[in-house]
Amino acid sequence: MSSLLNFFKQPNDIAIFLNQPFLQYENIFEDFTIHKSVIEKITEMDILSIPDPTPTQLLAIIPVPEIIYYHIVTAISTFPLLNEILLTIVPQQMNEMVFWYKYFSFLFKSENQNSLLEDLAQERNGIYLTLTSETTKEIYLSYIKNCFIGQRGMLLMKYIQIINQTTNGMLDKTFYKFSERLEGLPKNQSEIKFRYKFLITIFGEIFKRCKCLYIPYVGNLVLEAVQLFDINDAFYCVMEFVIKAQCCGHFYSSQYGLENLVEYIYCILKTTYPALDNKYRQSINQFITVSLKSLTLKLIEPLEVIKRKAIVEIIVKDGKIAVIKLFLVLFKSLHKIDFNNLINSMRQIVSSYLSDDSPNSLLNEILNYELNPFLLTTHIFNTLQFPPNKEMQRRIINKEQLQGISDIVNEDEFLEIYTMLPSRLQMLVPEQIFTSSIDGLSLKTLYSKCMYHSLLLIICRRGSYIFGVFVAESFEMKKDFYGNSETFLFTIKPKARKYSHIQNSNHFIINSTPEALSFGGGTGHPSLSFDCYLNVISQTSPTFNNPPLVPRSLASRCDRVEVYSFC
């Protein structure tokens, strides 16, 4: 007993927090002779009947420890009914973290182990950690609470202060006057190398001695991030990716997870392209393994920065779903591939996009690649065992969930907008982050409210006209146009219409400056434009091939503007 008390009193690193409390329960999680009879009879209603857990209760299983990961892999692979229930419920009715908590809660309650999850959460939460690891534990908890994004601007500075405090100023000594070299984007290769070394040192302090984690891609992601973002956003981008990999299967975070993902991707390739010769299986798996160790970022190195940045952003946002789509796009021309030298062959295929005038051509192929709907949701463990003999129903948010959210559109009109959104968003409840009735008709305020948010929905009313735009990424302050083909314009009144980006038209999708926010162009006139007072004007442009969304006679200040975020 005294040794256990000493364990909790001694400052431990994050590796102890991740796995230590579960070791004493290893036999309970791994012995499926105990669980078999319960899992075989479990139903969707059994899961739905369990109360939703609190964020603190979710610490019992999130971030996912090795023991629980192995249990999930075995359960999903062995019991097809459980996998079918998972695919039916997640993400339509709950996220996967909540699903697995309810599953384990039902399982242990049926086996008279009612307090096991509560005990695990208390033990995990009660471990005495070093200051750095305690901060990381708080990050996990904030992610579970869906408030991690609010720490974006201060996260790096928090770690710098703590690491300096606990290491007698190591960062100050090693990176003399580092603060003077971390403003804005890097100006040259020397600054890129400096920032890379700086962030790698910090991540080394955060995850040192954490042998249960296998995240070899962090170095490549840091190197890419410091070239594309300022230092705070670069750190946040990498930290969020690692946290999501551990908490919800966004990517692999263990050696076993890597091996499973490699096998999963090969099976998808073989299913999609039956002509793929099995004699190349070993070389393909080796290629996938090497690529995944760099987050596939080594593959896209030949691309120019502007083309690479958009792909990096979608990989960071969508994780293994984006990576799977990238592999599917690269393997589609089997006759061009040298299977005896896959890495060079694939880099040549990527290099072929250098001659394409479209800055986002490879990105658009990735975004527009149509996957089986079951593959569009990231799970802690993915499988190709889909529910038998029935198609996946198209699920969409219900009217009750949209009740009273907007002062511009009613629930039926909001549902109409939802039918236009990408399918992966159609079950998510939007968060209103700006409304002119409270925040005023100010573009500057709109930008500040949208900071750190992506996947934005802007709804406007001018007179009897209701119109808007779905923005498939976060706003960037720059003179050049940017954006991808998921961005679209729409009208609700007088008629509901969607105006998507016209392929091969032009690339004048989004232009955001302090003075104006515009969508579309190419003929000197934007499809939709707001000035600094949210005065609106809409004209026809080849980007979206839209008629004016609001008549020229009503081109004036909007009556009301609302902005919603899904991310």
Coordinates of C-alpha atoms in Angstrom, one line a residue:
M1 CA 0.0 0.0 0.0
S2 CA 2.8 2.4 0.9
S3 CA 4.5 1.8 -2.5
L4 CA 1.2 2.7 -4.2
L5 CA 0.9 5.9 -2.2
N6 CA 4.5 6.8 -3.1
F7 CA 3.7 6.1 -6.8
F8 CA 0.9 8.8 -6.6
K9 CA 3.1 11.2 -4.7
Q10 CA 6.1 11.0 -7.0
P11 CA 6.0 13.3 -10.1
N12 CA 5.5 11.0 -13.1
D13 CA 5.7 11.7 -16.8
I14 CA 2.8 11.4 -19.3
A15 CA 3.6 7.7 -20.2
I16 CA 2.5 6.8 -16.6
F17 CA -0.8 8.7 -17.1
L18 CA -1.5 7.0 -20.4
N19 CA -1.1 3.3 -19.4
Q20 CA -0.2 2.7 -15.7
P21 CA -3.7 2.6 -14.2
F22 CA -4.8 -0.1 -16.6
L23 CA -2.1 -2.7 -15.9
Q24 CA -3.9 -4.2 -12.9
Y25 CA -7.0 -4.7 -15.0
E26 CA -5.2 -6.3 -18.0
N27 CA -6.7 -9.7 -17.6
I28 CA -10.3 -8.3 -17.3
F29 CA -9.9 -6.4 -20.6
E30 CA -8.1 -9.2 -22.5
D31 CA -10.2 -12.3 -21.4
F32 CA -12.9 -12.5 -24.0
T33 CA -14.2 -15.8 -22.6
I34 CA -15.7 -13.6 -19.9
H35 CA -17.1 -11.0 -22.3
K36 CA -18.2 -13.2 -25.2
S37 CA -21.8 -13.9 -24.1
V38 CA -22.5 -10.3 -23.3
I39 CA -21.0 -8.9 -26.6
E40 CA -22.9 -11.4 -28.7
K41 CA -26.2 -10.1 -27.4
I42 CA -25.5 -6.4 -27.2
T43 CA -28.0 -4.2 -29.0
E44 CA -28.1 -0.6 -30.2
M45 CA -30.6 0.2 -27.5
D46 CA -28.3 -1.2 -24.8
I47 CA -25.7 1.5 -25.9
L48 CA -28.2 4.3 -26.2
S49 CA -29.8 3.6 -22.8
I50 CA -26.5 4.3 -21.0
P51 CA -26.3 7.9 -19.7
D52 CA -23.7 10.2 -21.5
P53 CA -20.4 10.3 -19.6
T54 CA -18.9 13.5 -18.2
P55 CA -15.5 14.6 -19.5
T56 CA -13.9 13.4 -16.3
Q57 CA -15.5 10.0 -16.7
L58 CA -14.2 9.8 -20.2
L59 CA -10.7 9.9 -18.8
A60 CA -11.3 6.2 -18.0
I61 CA -10.7 5.4 -21.7
I62 CA -9.5 8.5 -23.4
P63 CA -6.7 9.0 -24.5
V64 CA -6.9 5.4 -25.5
P65 CA -4.3 3.2 -23.6
E66 CA -2.8 0.1 -25.2
I67 CA -4.9 -2.3 -23.2
I68 CA -8.2 -0.7 -24.4
Y69 CA -7.0 -0.4 -27.9
Y70 CA -6.2 -4.1 -28.1
H71 CA -9.7 -4.9 -26.6
I72 CA -11.4 -2.7 -29.2
V73 CA -9.5 -4.2 -32.1
T74 CA -10.3 -7.8 -31.0
A75 CA -14.0 -7.0 -30.3
I76 CA -14.6 -5.3 -33.6
S77 CA -12.7 -8.0 -35.6
T78 CA -14.4 -10.9 -33.7
F79 CA -18.0 -9.7 -33.3
P80 CA -19.5 -8.3 -36.6
L81 CA -22.7 -7.2 -34.7
L82 CA -20.7 -4.8 -32.5
N83 CA -19.1 -3.3 -35.6
E84 CA -22.5 -2.9 -37.2
I85 CA -23.8 -1.1 -34.1
L86 CA -20.7 1.2 -34.1
L87 CA -21.2 2.1 -37.8
T88 CA -24.9 2.8 -37.2
I89 CA -24.5 5.0 -34.2
V90 CA -21.2 6.8 -34.8
P91 CA -21.1 9.7 -35.7
Q92 CA -24.8 10.0 -36.3
Q93 CA -25.9 9.9 -32.7
M94 CA -22.7 10.2 -30.7
N95 CA -19.0 10.5 -31.1
E96 CA -16.8 7.4 -30.8
M97 CA -15.3 8.3 -27.4
V98 CA -18.8 8.3 -25.9
F99 CA -19.7 5.1 -27.8
W100 CA -16.8 3.1 -26.3
Y101 CA -17.5 4.5 -22.8
K102 CA -21.1 3.3 -23.0
Y103 CA -20.0 0.0 -24.4
F104 CA -17.6 -0.7 -21.6
S105 CA -20.1 0.6 -19.1
F106 CA -22.7 -1.8 -20.3
L107 CA -20.2 -4.6 -20.5
F108 CA -18.9 -4.2 -16.9
K109 CA -22.3 -3.6 -15.5
S110 CA -23.5 -6.9 -17.1
E111 CA -20.5 -8.6 -15.4
N112 CA -21.0 -7.0 -12.0
Q113 CA -18.0 -4.8 -12.4
N114 CA -20.1 -1.6 -11.9
S115 CA -17.3 0.6 -10.5
L116 CA -14.4 -0.3 -12.7
L117 CA -14.7 2.7 -15.1
E118 CA -15.1 5.1 -12.2
D119 CA -12.1 3.6 -10.5
L120 CA -10.0 3.9 -13.6
A121 CA -11.0 7.6 -14.1
Q122 CA -10.2 8.4 -10.5
E123 CA -6.8 6.6 -10.6
R124 CA -5.8 8.2 -13.9
N125 CA -6.9 11.7 -12.7
G126 CA -5.1 11.1 -9.3
I127 CA -1.7 10.4 -10.6
Y128 CA 0.8 13.0 -9.6
L129 CA 2.5 14.3 -12.7
T130 CA 5.4 16.6 -13.5
L131 CA 4.3 20.2 -14.4
T132 CA 4.8 19.5 -18.1
S133 CA 2.9 16.3 -18.1
E134 CA 0.1 17.8 -15.9
T135 CA -0.3 20.5 -18.6
T136 CA -0.6 17.8 -21.3
K137 CA -3.2 15.9 -19.2
E138 CA -5.2 19.2 -19.1
I139 CA -4.9 19.4 -22.9
Y140 CA -6.4 15.9 -23.2
L141 CA -9.2 16.9 -20.9
S142 CA -9.9 20.2 -22.8
Y143 CA -10.0 18.1 -26.1
I144 CA -12.6 15.8 -24.5
K145 CA -14.6 18.9 -23.4
N146 CA -14.4 20.2 -27.0
C147 CA -12.6 23.4 -25.8
F148 CA -9.1 22.6 -27.0
I149 CA -9.3 25.1 -29.9
G150 CA -9.6 28.0 -27.4
Q151 CA -6.0 27.4 -26.3
R152 CA -4.5 27.9 -29.8
G153 CA -2.8 31.3 -29.2
M154 CA -1.4 30.6 -25.7
L155 CA -0.5 26.9 -25.9
L156 CA 3.1 27.2 -26.9
M157 CA 3.9 30.0 -24.5
K158 CA 2.4 27.9 -21.7
Y159 CA 4.8 25.0 -22.4
I160 CA 7.7 27.4 -22.8
Q161 CA 7.2 28.8 -19.4
I162 CA 6.7 25.4 -17.7
I163 CA 9.7 23.8 -19.4
N164 CA 11.9 26.8 -18.5
Q165 CA 10.6 26.6 -15.0
T166 CA 11.3 22.9 -14.6
T167 CA 14.6 22.8 -16.4
N168 CA 16.4 25.8 -15.0
G169 CA 15.8 27.9 -18.1
M170 CA 16.9 25.2 -20.7
L171 CA 15.0 26.9 -23.6
D172 CA 16.4 30.3 -22.8
K173 CA 19.9 29.0 -22.6
T174 CA 19.7 26.7 -25.7
F175 CA 17.8 29.2 -27.9
Y176 CA 19.3 32.5 -26.8
K177 CA 16.9 35.4 -27.7
F178 CA 14.6 32.9 -29.3
S179 CA 11.6 35.2 -29.0
E180 CA 13.1 37.7 -31.5
R181 CA 13.3 35.0 -34.1
L182 CA 9.8 33.6 -33.8
E183 CA 7.6 36.5 -35.1
G184 CA 5.4 35.9 -38.2
L185 CA 6.4 33.4 -40.9
P186 CA 10.1 32.4 -41.3
K187 CA 12.1 34.6 -43.7
N188 CA 14.8 32.1 -44.7
Q189 CA 16.1 28.6 -44.4
S190 CA 18.0 29.5 -41.3
E191 CA 14.8 30.6 -39.5
I192 CA 13.1 27.4 -40.6
K193 CA 15.8 25.2 -39.2
F194 CA 15.8 27.3 -36.0
R195 CA 12.1 26.9 -35.5
Y196 CA 12.2 23.2 -36.3
K197 CA 14.9 22.6 -33.7
F198 CA 13.0 24.7 -31.2
L199 CA 9.7 22.9 -31.5
I200 CA 11.3 19.4 -31.7
T201 CA 13.0 20.2 -28.4
I202 CA 9.7 21.1 -26.8
F203 CA 7.9 18.0 -28.1
G204 CA 10.8 16.0 -26.9
E205 CA 10.2 17.4 -23.4
I206 CA 6.5 16.8 -23.6
F207 CA 6.7 13.1 -24.7
K208 CA 10.1 12.0 -23.4
R209 CA 10.2 8.5 -22.0
C210 CA 6.8 7.8 -23.5
K211 CA 7.7 4.5 -25.1
C212 CA 4.0 3.5 -25.5
L213 CA 3.7 6.3 -28.2
Y214 CA 4.9 5.7 -31.7
I215 CA 4.6 8.9 -33.7
P216 CA 7.6 9.0 -36.1
Y217 CA 5.7 11.5 -38.3
V218 CA 6.0 14.3 -35.8
G219 CA 9.4 15.5 -37.1
N220 CA 8.1 15.7 -40.7
L221 CA 4.9 17.5 -39.6
V222 CA 6.9 20.0 -37.5
L223 CA 9.2 20.7 -40.5
E224 CA 6.2 21.3 -42.8
A225 CA 4.3 23.3 -40.2
V226 CA 7.1 25.8 -39.5
Q227 CA 7.4 26.6 -43.2
L228 CA 3.7 27.2 -43.6
F229 CA 2.5 28.7 -40.4
D230 CA 3.7 31.1 -37.7
I231 CA 5.3 29.4 -34.7
N232 CA 2.2 29.3 -32.5
D233 CA 0.0 27.8 -35.2
A234 CA 2.7 25.3 -36.1
F235 CA 2.9 24.1 -32.6
Y236 CA -0.8 23.9 -32.2
C237 CA -1.2 22.1 -35.5
V238 CA 1.2 19.3 -34.5
M239 CA 0.0 19.1 -30.9
E240 CA -3.7 18.8 -32.0
F241 CA -2.8 16.1 -34.5
V242 CA -1.0 14.0 -31.9
I243 CA -3.9 14.4 -29.4
K244 CA -6.5 13.5 -32.0
A245 CA -4.4 10.4 -33.0
Q246 CA -4.5 9.2 -29.4
C247 CA -8.0 10.1 -28.5
C248 CA -10.1 9.2 -31.6
G249 CA -8.0 7.3 -34.1
H250 CA -7.4 10.3 -36.3
F251 CA -4.1 8.6 -37.2
Y252 CA -1.9 5.9 -35.6
S253 CA -0.1 6.5 -32.4
S254 CA 1.4 3.1 -31.7
Q255 CA 3.4 0.5 -33.6
Y256 CA 0.5 -1.8 -33.6
G257 CA -1.8 1.0 -34.9
L258 CA 0.6 1.6 -37.8
E259 CA 0.6 -2.1 -38.7
N260 CA -3.2 -2.2 -38.7
L261 CA -3.4 1.0 -40.7
V262 CA -1.0 -0.4 -43.4
E263 CA -3.1 -3.5 -43.7
Y264 CA -6.3 -1.5 -43.8
I265 CA -5.0 0.8 -46.6
Y266 CA -3.8 -2.2 -48.7
C267 CA -7.2 -3.9 -48.4
I268 CA -8.9 -0.7 -49.6
L269 CA -6.5 -0.4 -52.5
K270 CA -7.0 -4.0 -53.5
T271 CA -10.8 -3.7 -53.2
T272 CA -10.8 -0.5 -55.3
Y273 CA -8.4 -1.7 -57.9
P274 CA -8.8 -5.5 -58.3
A275 CA -6.1 -5.5 -61.0
L276 CA -3.5 -4.9 -58.3
D277 CA -1.3 -7.9 -58.4
N278 CA -0.9 -9.8 -55.1
K279 CA 2.7 -10.5 -55.9
Y280 CA 3.4 -6.8 -55.1
R281 CA 1.7 -6.9 -51.8
Q282 CA 4.9 -6.9 -49.8
S283 CA 6.5 -4.0 -51.7
I284 CA 3.2 -2.0 -51.6
N285 CA 2.9 -2.5 -47.8
Q286 CA 6.6 -1.4 -47.4
F287 CA 5.8 1.7 -49.5
I288 CA 2.7 2.4 -47.4
T289 CA 4.6 1.9 -44.2
V290 CA 7.5 4.2 -45.2
S291 CA 5.0 6.8 -46.4
L292 CA 2.9 6.7 -43.2
K293 CA 6.0 7.2 -41.1
S294 CA 6.3 10.7 -42.7
L295 CA 2.5 11.3 -42.7
T296 CA 2.9 11.0 -46.5
L297 CA 4.6 14.4 -46.4
K298 CA 7.7 13.1 -48.1
L299 CA 5.6 12.1 -51.0
I300 CA 4.3 15.6 -51.7
E301 CA 7.7 17.3 -51.3
P302 CA 8.1 17.9 -55.0
L303 CA 5.1 20.2 -55.0
E304 CA 5.4 24.0 -54.8
V305 CA 4.6 25.5 -51.4
I306 CA 1.2 26.8 -52.5
K307 CA 0.1 23.4 -53.7
R308 CA 1.7 21.6 -50.8
K309 CA 0.2 23.8 -48.1
A310 CA -3.4 23.0 -49.1
I311 CA -2.7 19.3 -49.0
V312 CA -0.9 19.5 -45.7
E313 CA -4.0 21.3 -44.2
I314 CA -6.4 18.6 -45.4
I315 CA -4.2 15.8 -44.1
V316 CA -3.9 17.5 -40.7
K317 CA -7.7 18.1 -40.7
D318 CA -8.9 14.7 -42.0
G319 CA -6.1 12.5 -40.9
K320 CA -6.1 9.0 -42.2
I321 CA -9.2 9.6 -44.4
A322 CA -7.2 12.2 -46.4
V323 CA -4.2 9.9 -46.5
I324 CA -6.3 7.0 -47.8
K325 CA -7.7 9.3 -50.5
L326 CA -4.2 10.3 -51.5
F327 CA -3.1 6.7 -51.9
L328 CA -6.2 6.0 -54.0
V329 CA -5.5 8.9 -56.3
L330 CA -1.9 7.9 -56.7
F331 CA -2.7 4.3 -57.4
K332 CA -5.4 5.0 -59.9
S333 CA -3.0 4.8 -62.9
L334 CA -1.7 1.3 -62.3
H335 CA 0.0 1.1 -65.7
K336 CA 2.3 4.1 -64.8
I337 CA 3.6 2.6 -61.6
D338 CA 6.9 0.8 -61.3
F339 CA 6.2 -1.6 -58.4
N340 CA 9.8 -2.4 -58.0
N341 CA 10.6 1.2 -57.1
L342 CA 7.4 2.5 -55.7
I343 CA 8.7 5.5 -53.8
N344 CA 10.4 7.1 -56.8
S345 CA 7.5 6.1 -59.1
M346 CA 5.0 7.8 -56.8
R347 CA 7.1 10.9 -56.4
Q348 CA 7.2 11.2 -60.2
I349 CA 3.4 10.9 -60.3
V350 CA 3.2 13.7 -57.7
S351 CA 5.7 15.8 -59.7
S352 CA 3.4 15.6 -62.7
Y353 CA 1.1 17.9 -60.9
L354 CA 3.8 20.6 -61.1
S355 CA 2.9 21.2 -64.7
D356 CA -0.8 21.6 -63.9
D357 CA -1.9 25.3 -63.9
S358 CA -4.4 24.6 -61.1
P359 CA -2.8 25.4 -57.7
N360 CA -5.1 22.8 -56.1
S361 CA -5.4 20.1 -58.7
L362 CA -4.1 17.2 -56.6
L363 CA -6.0 18.6 -53.6
N364 CA -9.2 18.7 -55.6
E365 CA -8.7 15.1 -56.7
I366 CA -8.3 14.1 -53.0
L367 CA -11.4 16.1 -51.9
N368 CA -13.6 14.9 -54.7
Y369 CA -12.6 11.2 -54.5
E370 CA -15.8 9.3 -53.6
L371 CA -15.2 6.8 -50.8
N372 CA -17.7 4.3 -49.5
P373 CA -19.8 6.3 -47.0
F374 CA -18.6 4.0 -44.2
L375 CA -15.0 5.0 -44.8
L376 CA -15.7 8.7 -44.4
T377 CA -15.8 8.4 -40.6
T378 CA -12.5 8.0 -38.7
H379 CA -12.7 5.3 -36.0
I380 CA -10.2 4.2 -33.4
F381 CA -10.0 1.0 -35.4
N382 CA -11.3 0.8 -38.9
T383 CA -12.4 -2.3 -40.7
L384 CA -13.9 -3.1 -44.1
Q385 CA -16.6 -5.3 -42.5
F386 CA -19.6 -3.2 -43.3
P387 CA -23.2 -4.0 -42.2
P388 CA -24.4 -6.8 -44.5
N389 CA -27.2 -6.7 -47.0
K390 CA -28.2 -3.1 -46.5
E391 CA -27.0 0.3 -47.7
M392 CA -26.0 3.0 -45.3
Q393 CA -28.8 5.4 -44.9
R394 CA -28.1 9.0 -45.6
R395 CA -28.2 10.6 -42.2
I396 CA -28.8 14.3 -41.6
I397 CA -29.3 16.4 -38.5
N398 CA -33.0 16.6 -37.4
K399 CA -35.1 19.7 -37.3
E400 CA -35.3 19.7 -33.5
Q401 CA -31.5 20.1 -33.2
L402 CA -31.8 23.3 -35.3
Q403 CA -34.7 24.8 -33.4
G404 CA -34.1 28.5 -32.5
I405 CA -30.5 28.5 -33.7
S406 CA -30.9 31.2 -36.4
D407 CA -32.8 34.4 -36.5
I408 CA -32.5 34.5 -40.3
V409 CA -33.7 31.1 -41.4
N410 CA -36.3 28.7 -39.8
E411 CA -35.6 25.1 -39.1
D412 CA -36.9 23.9 -42.5
E413 CA -34.7 26.4 -44.3
F414 CA -31.7 25.5 -42.2
L415 CA -32.3 21.8 -43.1
E416 CA -32.3 22.9 -46.8
I417 CA -28.8 24.4 -46.3
Y418 CA -27.7 21.1 -44.6
T419 CA -28.6 19.1 -47.7
M420 CA -26.0 21.2 -49.6
L421 CA -23.2 20.6 -47.1
P422 CA -20.5 17.9 -47.5
S423 CA -21.9 14.6 -46.1
R424 CA -19.3 14.5 -43.3
L425 CA -20.9 17.6 -41.8
Q426 CA -24.5 16.8 -42.1
M427 CA -24.9 15.2 -38.7
L428 CA -22.9 17.9 -36.8
V429 CA -24.7 20.6 -34.8
P430 CA -23.4 24.1 -35.9
E431 CA -21.9 26.6 -33.4
Q432 CA -23.0 30.2 -34.0
I433 CA -19.8 32.2 -33.6
F434 CA -21.0 35.6 -35.0
T435 CA -24.3 37.4 -35.3
S436 CA -24.6 41.0 -36.4
S437 CA -27.5 41.5 -33.9
I438 CA -24.9 41.2 -31.1
D439 CA -21.5 41.7 -32.7
G440 CA -22.5 44.5 -35.1
L441 CA -22.1 44.9 -38.9
S442 CA -18.3 44.9 -38.9
L443 CA -16.0 42.7 -41.1
K444 CA -13.2 43.2 -38.6
T445 CA -15.3 41.7 -35.8
L446 CA -16.4 38.9 -38.1
Y447 CA -12.8 38.0 -38.8
S448 CA -11.9 38.0 -35.1
K449 CA -14.8 35.8 -34.3
C450 CA -13.8 33.3 -37.0
M451 CA -10.2 33.2 -35.9
Y452 CA -9.2 29.5 -35.2
H453 CA -12.4 28.2 -36.9
S454 CA -12.6 26.5 -40.2
L455 CA -15.6 25.0 -42.2
L456 CA -17.6 28.2 -41.9
L457 CA -21.3 28.8 -42.9
I458 CA -22.2 32.5 -43.5
I459 CA -26.0 33.2 -43.8
C460 CA -27.2 36.7 -44.8
R461 CA -30.5 38.5 -45.2
R462 CA -31.0 41.6 -47.3
G463 CA -34.7 42.6 -47.8
S464 CA -36.6 39.4 -48.7
Y465 CA -33.4 37.7 -50.0
I466 CA -31.6 35.1 -48.0
F467 CA -28.2 33.9 -49.3
G468 CA -24.8 32.9 -48.1
V469 CA -21.6 30.9 -48.6
F470 CA -20.0 27.8 -47.2
V471 CA -16.3 28.3 -46.7
A472 CA -14.3 25.1 -46.6
E473 CA -11.4 26.4 -44.6
S474 CA -10.3 29.2 -42.3
F475 CA -9.8 32.8 -43.5
E476 CA -6.3 34.0 -44.3
M477 CA -5.3 37.7 -44.5
K478 CA -3.6 38.0 -47.9
K479 CA -4.0 39.7 -51.3
D480 CA -4.0 36.5 -53.3
F481 CA -7.0 34.3 -53.9
Y482 CA -7.1 30.8 -52.2
G483 CA -9.6 28.1 -51.4
N484 CA -10.7 24.7 -52.5
S485 CA -13.6 23.3 -54.5
E486 CA -15.7 22.5 -51.5
T487 CA -16.5 26.2 -51.0
F488 CA -19.9 27.1 -52.5
L489 CA -22.5 29.9 -52.6
F490 CA -26.2 29.4 -52.0
T491 CA -29.6 31.1 -51.9
I492 CA -32.6 30.2 -49.8
K493 CA -35.0 32.9 -50.8
P494 CA -36.5 33.5 -53.3
K495 CA -35.4 29.9 -54.2
A496 CA -33.1 27.4 -52.7
R497 CA -30.1 27.0 -55.0
K498 CA -26.5 25.8 -54.6
Y499 CA -23.7 27.2 -56.8
S500 CA -20.6 25.0 -56.6
H501 CA -17.2 25.9 -57.9
I502 CA -17.0 25.2 -61.6
Q503 CA -14.2 22.8 -62.3
N504 CA -11.4 24.1 -64.5
S505 CA -13.0 27.6 -64.6
N506 CA -10.5 29.6 -62.5
H507 CA -9.2 29.6 -58.9
F508 CA -10.6 32.9 -57.7
I509 CA -12.4 31.2 -54.8
I510 CA -11.7 33.2 -51.7
N511 CA -10.1 36.6 -51.2
S512 CA -9.9 38.0 -47.7
T513 CA -8.3 41.3 -46.8
P514 CA -8.9 43.7 -43.9
E515 CA -11.0 45.8 -46.3
A516 CA -13.1 43.2 -48.0
L517 CA -14.2 39.5 -48.1
S518 CA -14.9 38.2 -51.6
F519 CA -15.8 34.9 -53.2
G520 CA -15.4 34.2 -57.0
G521 CA -14.1 36.4 -59.7
G522 CA -12.3 36.3 -63.0
T523 CA -14.2 39.0 -64.9
G524 CA -13.4 41.8 -62.5
H525 CA -16.5 41.2 -60.5
P526 CA -16.9 38.8 -57.5
S527 CA -19.8 36.5 -57.1
L528 CA -20.3 37.7 -53.5
S529 CA -18.4 40.5 -51.7
F530 CA -18.6 42.2 -48.3
D531 CA -16.8 45.5 -47.5
C532 CA -15.7 46.5 -44.0
Y533 CA -19.2 47.5 -43.0
L534 CA -20.7 44.3 -44.4
N535 CA -22.2 46.1 -47.3
V536 CA -22.9 43.4 -49.8
I537 CA -22.8 43.1 -53.6
S538 CA -23.3 40.1 -55.8
Q539 CA -22.6 39.7 -59.5
T540 CA -22.1 36.8 -61.9
S541 CA -18.6 35.3 -62.1
P542 CA -17.2 32.2 -63.9
T543 CA -15.9 30.8 -60.6
F544 CA -19.4 29.7 -59.5
N545 CA -21.5 30.5 -62.6
N546 CA -24.1 32.1 -60.4
P547 CA -26.7 34.8 -61.1
P548 CA -26.6 37.7 -58.7
L549 CA -27.6 36.4 -55.3
V550 CA -29.2 39.7 -54.4
P551 CA -30.4 42.4 -56.9
R552 CA -28.1 45.4 -57.5
S553 CA -30.9 47.7 -56.2
L554 CA -30.4 46.0 -52.8
A555 CA -26.6 46.2 -52.8
S556 CA -26.2 47.8 -49.5
R557 CA -25.6 46.9 -45.9
C558 CA -27.0 43.5 -44.9
D559 CA -30.0 43.5 -42.6
R560 CA -28.5 40.6 -40.6
V561 CA -25.4 38.3 -40.9
E562 CA -24.8 35.0 -39.0
V563 CA -21.7 32.8 -39.1
Y564 CA -21.6 29.2 -38.0
S565 CA -18.6 26.8 -37.5
F566 CA -18.4 23.1 -37.7
C567 CA -14.8 22.9 -36.5

